[in-house]
Coordinates of C-alpha atoms in Angstrom, one line a residue:
M1 CA 0.0 0.0 0.0
L2 CA 2.7 2.5 1.1
D3 CA 4.9 1.6 -1.9
R4 CA 2.1 2.5 -4.2
W5 CA 1.8 5.9 -2.5
C6 CA 5.5 6.4 -2.9
S7 CA 5.4 5.6 -6.6
L8 CA 2.6 8.1 -7.1
L9 CA 4.4 10.8 -5.4
L10 CA 7.7 10.7 -7.4
N11 CA 6.7 13.7 -9.5
V12 CA 5.3 16.0 -6.8
A13 CA 7.0 18.5 -4.6
L14 CA 10.2 17.6 -2.7
T15 CA 8.5 18.0 0.7
V16 CA 6.0 15.3 -0.2
V17 CA 8.6 12.9 -1.5
Q18 CA 10.5 13.3 1.7
L19 CA 7.4 12.8 3.8
C20 CA 6.7 9.6 1.9
N21 CA 10.3 8.3 2.4
F22 CA 10.1 9.1 6.1
V23 CA 6.8 7.3 6.5
K24 CA 8.1 4.3 4.6
M25 CA 11.0 3.9 6.9
K26 CA 9.5 4.8 10.2
L27 CA 5.8 3.9 10.3
T28 CA 4.7 0.4 11.1
S29 CA 1.2 0.5 12.5
L30 CA -2.0 0.6 10.5
R31 CA -3.2 3.6 12.5
A32 CA -0.1 5.5 11.5
L33 CA -0.5 4.5 7.9
T34 CA -4.1 5.8 7.9
V35 CA -3.0 9.2 9.4
T36 CA -0.2 9.4 6.8
A37 CA -2.5 8.7 3.9
T38 CA -4.8 11.5 5.2
V39 CA -1.9 13.9 5.3
I40 CA -0.8 12.8 1.8
H41 CA -4.3 13.3 0.4
S42 CA -4.4 16.7 2.1
V43 CA -1.1 17.8 0.6
L44 CA -2.0 16.6 -2.9
A45 CA -5.3 18.5 -2.7
Q46 CA -3.4 21.7 -1.8
C47 CA -0.8 21.4 -4.6
P48 CA -2.3 22.1 -8.0
D49 CA -0.2 22.2 -11.1
Y50 CA 1.4 25.6 -11.0
T51 CA 0.8 26.2 -14.7
T52 CA -2.9 26.0 -14.1
F53 CA -2.6 27.9 -10.7
A54 CA -0.8 30.8 -12.4
Q55 CA -3.5 31.4 -15.0
S56 CA -6.0 32.9 -12.5
P57 CA -5.7 35.3 -9.6
Q58 CA -5.0 33.7 -6.2
G59 CA -4.9 34.9 -2.6
T60 CA -5.7 38.3 -1.2
P61 CA -5.3 41.3 -3.6
S62 CA -2.7 43.9 -2.8
N63 CA -3.8 47.3 -1.5
G64 CA -2.5 49.0 -4.6
T65 CA -4.4 50.4 -7.5
L66 CA -4.1 47.2 -9.5
G67 CA -5.0 44.9 -6.6
L68 CA -2.5 42.3 -7.8
P69 CA -3.1 38.8 -6.4
S70 CA -0.8 36.7 -4.2
M71 CA 0.6 34.0 -6.5
R72 CA 2.8 32.0 -4.1
P73 CA 1.9 28.4 -3.5
S74 CA 0.9 27.6 0.1
P75 CA 3.9 26.8 2.3
E76 CA 3.5 23.1 2.2
C77 CA 3.5 23.1 -1.6
R78 CA 6.7 25.1 -2.0
T79 CA 9.6 23.1 -3.4
F80 CA 12.3 24.7 -1.3
N81 CA 12.1 27.0 1.7
S82 CA 14.7 29.6 2.7
T83 CA 14.6 31.8 5.7
S84 CA 16.9 34.3 4.1
V85 CA 14.6 34.6 1.1
E86 CA 11.6 35.2 3.3
R87 CA 13.6 37.8 5.3
V88 CA 14.3 39.7 2.0
I89 CA 10.6 39.7 1.1
T90 CA 9.7 41.1 4.5
D91 CA 12.4 43.8 4.3
M92 CA 11.4 44.8 0.8
K93 CA 7.7 44.9 1.5
A94 CA 8.4 47.3 4.4
R95 CA 10.3 49.6 2.2
L96 CA 8.6 49.6 -1.2
K97 CA 6.1 52.5 -1.4
D98 CA 3.8 51.0 -4.0
P99 CA 1.8 48.0 -2.8
D100 CA 1.5 46.6 -6.4
V101 CA 5.3 46.7 -6.9
A102 CA 5.7 45.1 -3.5
R103 CA 3.2 42.4 -4.4
L104 CA 4.9 41.7 -7.7
F105 CA 8.3 41.5 -5.9
E106 CA 6.7 39.2 -3.3
N107 CA 5.5 36.9 -6.1
T108 CA 8.6 36.9 -8.3
F109 CA 11.5 36.9 -5.9
P110 CA 10.8 33.4 -4.4
N111 CA 9.3 31.9 -7.6
T112 CA 12.3 29.7 -8.4
L113 CA 12.4 28.2 -5.0
D114 CA 8.6 28.0 -4.6
T115 CA 8.0 26.2 -7.8
T116 CA 11.0 24.8 -9.8
V117 CA 13.1 22.6 -7.5
R118 CA 11.9 19.3 -8.8
Y119 CA 14.6 17.2 -7.2
Y120 CA 17.3 17.9 -4.6
N121 CA 19.5 15.5 -2.6
K122 CA 22.2 17.1 -0.6
T123 CA 24.0 13.8 0.1
E124 CA 24.2 13.1 -3.7
N125 CA 25.0 16.7 -4.4
L126 CA 22.4 16.8 -7.1
A127 CA 19.5 19.1 -7.9
F128 CA 17.2 19.2 -10.9
I129 CA 15.6 22.6 -11.6
I130 CA 12.8 23.1 -14.2
T131 CA 12.2 26.3 -16.1
G132 CA 8.6 26.5 -15.1
D133 CA 5.9 25.1 -17.5
I134 CA 8.6 23.1 -19.4
T135 CA 9.8 20.1 -17.4
A136 CA 13.5 20.3 -18.3
Q137 CA 16.6 21.9 -16.9
W138 CA 18.1 24.6 -19.2
L139 CA 21.6 25.6 -18.4
R140 CA 20.9 29.2 -19.4
D141 CA 17.6 29.5 -17.5
T142 CA 18.9 27.9 -14.3
A143 CA 21.8 30.4 -14.0
N144 CA 19.4 33.3 -14.4
Q145 CA 16.7 31.7 -12.1
F146 CA 19.3 31.8 -9.3
A147 CA 21.1 35.1 -10.1
H148 CA 19.1 37.2 -7.6
Y149 CA 19.9 34.9 -4.7
H150 CA 23.7 35.1 -4.9
T151 CA 24.2 37.7 -2.2
L152 CA 22.4 35.4 0.2
L153 CA 24.6 32.3 -0.3
G154 CA 27.3 33.4 2.1
N155 CA 24.9 33.5 5.0
D156 CA 22.5 30.8 4.0
S157 CA 24.2 27.4 3.9
E158 CA 21.1 25.5 3.0
L159 CA 20.5 27.7 -0.1
A160 CA 24.2 27.5 -0.9
D161 CA 24.1 23.7 -0.8
L162 CA 21.2 23.7 -3.2
V163 CA 23.1 25.9 -5.7
K164 CA 26.2 23.7 -5.4
A165 CA 24.0 20.6 -6.1
V166 CA 22.7 22.4 -9.2
I167 CA 26.2 23.1 -10.4
N168 CA 27.3 19.5 -9.9
N169 CA 24.3 18.2 -11.8
E170 CA 25.0 20.6 -14.7
A171 CA 28.7 19.7 -14.7
R172 CA 27.7 16.1 -15.4
Y173 CA 25.5 17.2 -18.3
V174 CA 28.1 19.5 -19.8
S175 CA 30.9 17.1 -19.5
E176 CA 28.9 14.5 -21.5
Y177 CA 27.0 16.7 -23.9
P178 CA 28.6 20.1 -24.2
Y179 CA 26.7 21.1 -27.3
C180 CA 23.3 20.6 -25.6
G181 CA 21.4 23.2 -23.6
S182 CA 18.5 21.4 -21.8
F183 CA 18.4 18.2 -19.9
Q184 CA 16.2 15.5 -18.4
P185 CA 16.2 14.6 -14.6
P186 CA 19.3 12.8 -13.3
P187 CA 18.7 9.0 -13.0
E188 CA 19.1 9.2 -9.2
S189 CA 15.9 11.2 -8.9
G190 CA 13.7 8.4 -10.0
L191 CA 11.8 11.0 -12.2
A192 CA 10.8 9.8 -15.6
P193 CA 12.3 11.7 -18.6
S194 CA 9.9 14.0 -20.5
H195 CA 9.1 13.6 -24.1
N196 CA 10.0 16.7 -26.1
D197 CA 7.8 17.1 -29.2
W198 CA 10.2 19.8 -30.5
A199 CA 13.0 17.2 -30.7
D200 CA 11.0 14.7 -32.8
G201 CA 12.5 14.3 -36.2
V202 CA 15.7 16.1 -35.4
T203 CA 19.1 14.5 -36.2
V204 CA 21.9 15.6 -34.0
N205 CA 25.5 14.8 -34.7
P206 CA 27.2 13.7 -32.5
P207 CA 24.2 11.7 -31.4
V208 CA 22.6 12.2 -28.0
N209 CA 20.7 10.1 -25.5
N210 CA 17.2 11.5 -25.1
H211 CA 17.0 10.0 -21.6
T212 CA 19.7 12.5 -20.6
V213 CA 19.1 15.3 -23.1
F214 CA 15.8 17.1 -23.5
E215 CA 17.0 19.2 -26.5
C216 CA 20.3 19.6 -28.1
K217 CA 20.2 22.9 -29.8
Y218 CA 23.7 24.5 -29.5
E219 CA 23.7 27.9 -27.9
I220 CA 27.0 29.3 -26.6
D221 CA 25.2 31.3 -23.9
S222 CA 24.1 28.0 -22.3
L223 CA 27.8 27.3 -21.5
C224 CA 28.2 30.8 -20.3
G225 CA 25.3 30.3 -17.9
F226 CA 27.1 27.3 -16.4
I227 CA 30.2 29.5 -15.8
K228 CA 28.1 32.3 -14.4
L229 CA 26.4 30.1 -11.8
S230 CA 29.8 28.6 -10.8
R231 CA 31.6 31.9 -10.4
S232 CA 28.7 33.6 -8.6
Y233 CA 28.6 30.7 -6.1
F234 CA 32.3 30.9 -5.5
N235 CA 32.3 34.7 -5.1
A236 CA 29.5 34.5 -2.5
T237 CA 30.8 31.6 -0.5
Q238 CA 34.6 31.2 -1.3
D239 CA 33.9 27.5 -1.3
T240 CA 36.0 25.6 -3.8
S241 CA 34.4 22.2 -3.2
F242 CA 32.3 22.5 -6.3
M243 CA 35.6 22.4 -8.4
N244 CA 35.5 18.6 -8.5
D245 CA 36.3 16.2 -11.3
N246 CA 32.8 16.7 -12.8
W247 CA 33.3 20.4 -12.9
F248 CA 36.8 20.4 -14.5
A249 CA 35.6 17.9 -17.1
A250 CA 32.8 20.3 -18.0
I251 CA 35.2 23.3 -18.2
N252 CA 37.5 21.3 -20.5
Q253 CA 34.5 20.5 -22.7
I254 CA 33.6 24.1 -22.9
F255 CA 37.0 25.0 -24.2
R256 CA 36.7 22.2 -26.7
V257 CA 33.5 23.8 -28.0
I258 CA 35.1 27.2 -28.1
N259 CA 38.0 25.9 -30.1
E260 CA 35.8 24.0 -32.5
Q261 CA 33.2 26.7 -33.1
S262 CA 35.6 29.5 -33.6
Q263 CA 36.9 27.8 -36.8
P264 CA 35.7 28.9 -40.3
T265 CA 33.4 26.8 -42.4
F266 CA 36.3 25.9 -44.8
D267 CA 40.0 25.6 -44.2
E268 CA 42.5 27.1 -46.7
N269 CA 42.1 24.1 -49.0
F270 CA 38.3 24.3 -48.9
N271 CA 37.9 21.2 -46.7
F272 CA 34.6 21.5 -45.0
I273 CA 34.9 21.8 -41.2
S274 CA 32.1 20.4 -39.0
F275 CA 32.1 19.3 -35.4
Y276 CA 28.4 19.5 -34.7
N277 CA 25.2 19.8 -36.6
W278 CA 21.5 19.8 -35.9
T279 CA 19.1 19.3 -38.7
G280 CA 15.6 20.4 -37.6
G281 CA 13.0 19.7 -40.2
N282 CA 12.4 16.0 -40.9
G283 CA 8.9 16.4 -39.3
A284 CA 10.2 18.3 -36.3
L285 CA 8.4 21.4 -35.1
S286 CA 11.7 23.3 -35.3
P287 CA 12.8 24.7 -38.7
A288 CA 15.5 23.0 -40.7
V289 CA 19.0 24.3 -40.3
P290 CA 20.6 25.1 -43.7
N291 CA 23.6 23.2 -45.2
H292 CA 22.7 19.9 -43.7
G293 CA 22.4 21.2 -40.2
N294 CA 25.6 23.2 -40.2
G295 CA 24.1 26.7 -40.6
E296 CA 25.2 29.6 -42.8
P297 CA 29.0 29.7 -43.7
K298 CA 31.3 31.8 -41.5
A299 CA 34.8 33.1 -41.8
Y300 CA 37.4 33.3 -39.0
T301 CA 37.0 36.4 -36.8
G302 CA 38.2 35.4 -33.3
M303 CA 34.6 35.0 -32.1
V304 CA 32.7 31.8 -31.4
G305 CA 29.9 30.7 -33.7
T306 CA 26.6 29.4 -32.5
S307 CA 23.8 27.7 -34.4
H308 CA 20.9 28.9 -32.2
R309 CA 20.1 32.1 -30.2
P310 CA 19.2 32.3 -26.5
S311 CA 15.6 32.2 -27.6
D312 CA 16.2 28.7 -29.1
D313 CA 15.6 30.2 -32.5
L314 CA 17.9 29.5 -35.4
S315 CA 20.7 32.0 -35.9
T316 CA 20.8 33.9 -39.2
F317 CA 24.6 34.5 -39.0
A318 CA 26.8 32.4 -36.8
F319 CA 28.6 35.1 -34.7
L320 CA 26.0 36.3 -32.2
T321 CA 27.4 39.5 -30.7
P322 CA 25.8 39.5 -27.3
A323 CA 26.5 35.8 -26.7
N324 CA 30.2 36.4 -27.5
A325 CA 30.2 39.5 -25.3
M326 CA 28.8 37.3 -22.4
L327 CA 31.4 34.6 -23.2
S328 CA 34.2 37.1 -23.0
V329 CA 33.0 38.4 -19.6
E330 CA 32.4 34.9 -18.1
L331 CA 35.8 33.6 -19.3
S332 CA 37.4 36.5 -17.5
H333 CA 35.4 35.7 -14.3
L334 CA 36.4 32.0 -14.7
A335 CA 40.1 33.0 -14.7
D336 CA 39.5 35.1 -11.6
I337 CA 37.9 32.4 -9.6
L338 CA 40.5 29.8 -10.6
D339 CA 43.3 32.2 -9.6
A340 CA 41.6 32.9 -6.3
A341 CA 41.2 29.2 -5.7
G342 CA 44.8 28.4 -6.7
Q343 CA 43.6 25.9 -9.2
G344 CA 43.8 25.3 -13.0
Q345 CA 46.5 27.7 -13.8
N346 CA 46.6 26.5 -17.5
I347 CA 42.9 26.9 -17.7
S348 CA 43.0 30.4 -16.3
Q349 CA 45.6 31.5 -18.8
S350 CA 43.6 30.0 -21.7
A351 CA 40.4 31.7 -20.4
R352 CA 42.1 35.1 -20.3
E353 CA 43.5 34.7 -23.8
W354 CA 40.2 33.7 -25.2
S355 CA 38.3 36.4 -23.3
E356 CA 40.5 39.1 -24.8
R357 CA 40.5 37.6 -28.3
I358 CA 36.7 37.5 -28.3
R359 CA 36.3 41.0 -26.8
S360 CA 38.6 42.5 -29.5
A361 CA 36.7 40.6 -32.3
V362 CA 33.4 41.9 -31.0
W363 CA 34.6 45.5 -31.1
N364 CA 36.5 45.1 -34.4
T365 CA 34.0 43.2 -36.5
T366 CA 30.5 44.0 -35.2
V367 CA 30.5 47.8 -34.7
V368 CA 29.9 50.1 -37.7
G369 CA 29.1 53.7 -37.1
S370 CA 29.0 53.1 -33.4
I371 CA 26.2 50.6 -33.9
F372 CA 26.6 47.0 -32.8
A373 CA 25.2 44.3 -35.1
Y374 CA 23.3 41.5 -33.5
E375 CA 24.8 38.9 -35.8
T376 CA 27.7 38.8 -38.3
N377 CA 29.4 36.1 -40.4
G378 CA 33.0 37.3 -40.9
F379 CA 32.3 38.0 -44.6
G380 CA 30.9 41.5 -44.0
A381 CA 27.3 40.6 -43.5
R382 CA 25.5 42.3 -40.6
Y383 CA 22.1 41.8 -39.0
V384 CA 21.1 44.9 -37.1
M385 CA 18.3 43.9 -34.7
D386 CA 17.9 42.6 -31.2
D387 CA 16.1 39.8 -29.5
A388 CA 14.6 40.1 -26.0
N389 CA 16.3 37.1 -24.6
V390 CA 19.4 37.7 -22.5
P391 CA 22.2 37.9 -23.6
S392 CA 21.0 40.6 -25.9
L393 CA 22.5 43.8 -27.2
L394 CA 20.2 45.8 -24.9
S395 CA 21.6 43.8 -21.9
L396 CA 25.3 44.5 -22.6
P397 CA 25.7 46.6 -19.4
Y398 CA 23.9 43.9 -17.4
L399 CA 26.3 41.3 -18.8
G400 CA 29.2 43.4 -17.6
F401 CA 30.6 43.9 -21.1
L402 CA 30.5 47.7 -21.1
D403 CA 29.3 50.7 -19.2
K404 CA 25.8 52.0 -19.8
D405 CA 27.1 55.4 -20.9
D406 CA 29.4 53.9 -23.6
E407 CA 28.8 55.8 -26.8
S408 CA 28.3 52.8 -28.9
Y409 CA 25.9 51.3 -26.5
V410 CA 23.9 54.5 -26.2
K411 CA 23.5 54.8 -30.0
T412 CA 22.8 51.1 -30.4
R413 CA 20.2 51.2 -27.5
N414 CA 18.4 54.2 -29.1
L415 CA 18.1 52.2 -32.3
L416 CA 16.9 49.0 -30.6
L417 CA 14.2 50.8 -28.7
S418 CA 12.7 52.2 -31.9
G419 CA 11.0 51.2 -35.1
R420 CA 14.5 50.8 -36.7
N421 CA 14.7 47.5 -34.8
P422 CA 12.5 45.0 -36.8
Y423 CA 11.6 43.2 -33.5
F424 CA 10.5 46.4 -31.6
A425 CA 6.8 46.9 -31.3
A426 CA 4.7 49.5 -29.4
G427 CA 1.0 49.6 -28.6
K428 CA -1.1 51.9 -26.4
N429 CA -0.3 50.2 -23.2
F430 CA 2.7 47.9 -23.8
S431 CA 5.9 48.1 -25.9
G432 CA 9.3 46.5 -26.1
I433 CA 11.5 44.1 -28.0
G434 CA 10.4 40.6 -28.9
G435 CA 11.8 38.2 -31.4
P436 CA 10.8 35.5 -33.9
H437 CA 10.3 33.0 -31.1
V438 CA 6.7 34.2 -30.7
D439 CA 5.8 36.9 -33.3
V440 CA 6.5 40.5 -34.0
W441 CA 3.5 42.0 -32.1
H442 CA 4.3 40.2 -28.8
P443 CA 7.3 42.1 -27.1
W444 CA 8.8 40.5 -24.0
P445 CA 8.7 42.1 -20.6
M446 CA 12.3 40.9 -20.3
S447 CA 13.4 43.6 -22.8
Q448 CA 11.9 46.3 -20.5
I449 CA 13.9 44.9 -17.6
S450 CA 17.1 44.9 -19.7
A451 CA 16.4 48.5 -20.7
I452 CA 16.2 49.5 -17.0
F453 CA 19.6 47.9 -16.3
G454 CA 20.9 50.0 -19.2
T455 CA 20.0 53.5 -18.0
D456 CA 20.3 55.9 -15.0
D457 CA 17.4 58.1 -16.2
D458 CA 14.9 58.2 -13.3
D459 CA 11.9 59.1 -15.5
E460 CA 12.6 56.3 -18.0
I461 CA 13.2 53.8 -15.2
L462 CA 9.9 54.5 -13.5
A463 CA 8.0 54.5 -16.9
R464 CA 9.5 51.1 -17.7
V465 CA 8.9 49.6 -14.2
Y466 CA 5.2 50.6 -14.5
T467 CA 5.0 49.3 -18.1
I468 CA 5.9 45.9 -16.6
V469 CA 3.7 46.2 -13.5
N470 CA 0.6 47.3 -15.4
N471 CA 0.9 44.5 -17.9
T472 CA 0.7 41.1 -16.1
A473 CA -2.8 40.5 -17.2
G474 CA -3.8 41.1 -13.6
L475 CA -1.9 37.9 -12.5
G476 CA 1.1 39.4 -10.7
L477 CA 3.7 37.3 -12.6
I478 CA 6.1 38.1 -15.4
H479 CA 5.2 36.3 -18.6
E480 CA 7.3 35.5 -21.6
S481 CA 5.6 37.9 -24.1
Q482 CA 2.7 40.3 -24.1
S483 CA 0.5 41.4 -27.0
I484 CA 0.6 45.1 -27.9
Y485 CA -3.1 44.8 -28.9
N486 CA -4.7 42.8 -26.1
G487 CA -3.7 43.0 -22.4
S488 CA -5.0 39.5 -21.7
D489 CA -3.0 37.9 -24.6
Y490 CA 0.3 36.6 -23.3
T491 CA 2.5 33.5 -23.5
R492 CA 3.9 31.3 -20.7
P493 CA 2.0 31.8 -17.5
W494 CA 4.9 30.2 -15.5
F495 CA 8.3 31.4 -16.7
A496 CA 10.7 31.3 -13.7
W497 CA 13.6 33.1 -15.4
A498 CA 11.4 36.2 -16.2
N499 CA 10.2 36.3 -12.6
S500 CA 13.7 36.1 -11.3
Y501 CA 14.9 38.8 -13.7
F502 CA 12.2 41.2 -12.6
A503 CA 13.1 40.6 -8.9
E504 CA 16.8 41.0 -9.7
M505 CA 16.1 44.4 -11.4
I506 CA 14.0 45.6 -8.3
L507 CA 16.9 44.7 -6.0
D508 CA 19.3 46.5 -8.4
L509 CA 17.1 49.7 -8.0
A510 CA 17.0 49.1 -4.3
A511 CA 20.8 49.6 -4.2
R512 CA 21.2 52.0 -7.1
K513 CA 18.1 54.1 -7.1
P514 CA 16.4 53.5 -3.7
G515 CA 14.5 56.8 -3.7
L516 CA 12.6 55.8 -6.9
I517 CA 10.9 52.8 -5.3
F518 CA 11.3 53.2 -1.5
N519 CA 9.8 55.5 1.0
T520 CA 13.3 56.7 1.9
D521 CA 16.5 57.1 -0.1
E522 CA 18.4 54.5 2.0
P523 CA 19.8 51.7 -0.2
Y524 CA 19.1 48.1 0.5
I525 CA 21.4 45.1 -0.4
P526 CA 20.3 41.6 0.8
A527 CA 22.9 39.8 2.8

């Protein structure tokens, strides 16, 4: 009887799984079993699927003009609890002067921990984090889902252990499949792999195991995300224990990809160079990649090519400027943490060399008339646009690649936030940058957040904050995209990265521009 309960509970929140295991080991009497079954029924009844939960207002409305709902799961349904996170929520609610902004922060800041920790075992040092309404762990998403918690890790050992377990699980993925960006649960979890319709009909070379890999589109920013999570953990904790064999194997594989994908399409004798290809087409939902899955031709520039963008959409030209900018920054950070840890001197040296080579290539080959191109190919072709997904051109200051007052950034930013960017759209109530992932009339709130990170203008910041706050379809969560024509037309009710990014931006303002959002001008930095 109890074994059947445990089998049914494998895919529910961690707290329920732990309860089941505890009961299985400890309870022997029928009376205890009856009580436990009652508890399990009660917990299951209180834990609806969050995708459904997020599509209608929950809880008590805020006291603000919008009356935004409380969208947190009940405490027993949250997938990870952190006292330091709860303390930040309490602190921020006491300081934020607008109840609607406070409610949106209260909903978004804990969303990753509340809803996406599908599996965690401290002893095994493994954690599986989903993106939200897609049951897979994306390297890029996970790094950004945890980005706003990093200042807490030095004082919250339980949260730090969770992040370390995420890093170790991702290190295993990257070391085996460095060209892939999203993955299935680790076998230790007992969770069944998910079927990905988008991967049906796709041929990947080298081949992958779909019991480990959810999707194998190659995006260089996914590998950057793994480095970002690692260096943020180290900088917050000074703990080097994550630098194990798994981790160094993953780092070595990242350099393998960098070396392979920086090479041109042909060598000097016109021998075709290919280390990875992904077809698409063949009945798959994703479009076919030209040239038998190898993408458009590229010449050597010093940058690293990528077949797909951070949006999972196909690249037009191989050299994606913001992804290379992020790679340059993260390789520099990688060298810094290795030097601080006294490990991997040869890796550190290589990281610094590649960081500078890529940075120089970005400036020398993508900027014309002080305007960055989104993509180039080394033959002179330029695609001037931007996509909302980070890394984006709009997010270059957030990435740490340049200052927000850099002349080229300012000029590029002005172009991107106008009709000269083919993926900028503006309506009466909502505007921003989107991308081909949805359609041209659905900008992403994420672009408004990136724009806030890229300016010090108080009026612009407030206007953009309220553009976001006023456009959640009354649900108090950040969605993937929002129609410029219809306020109730949005995509992805449960998108953890977007929620984390909004909360990260509010915390940035709390430190950088406290008077804009607080009752006082006293800055606040969680610690």
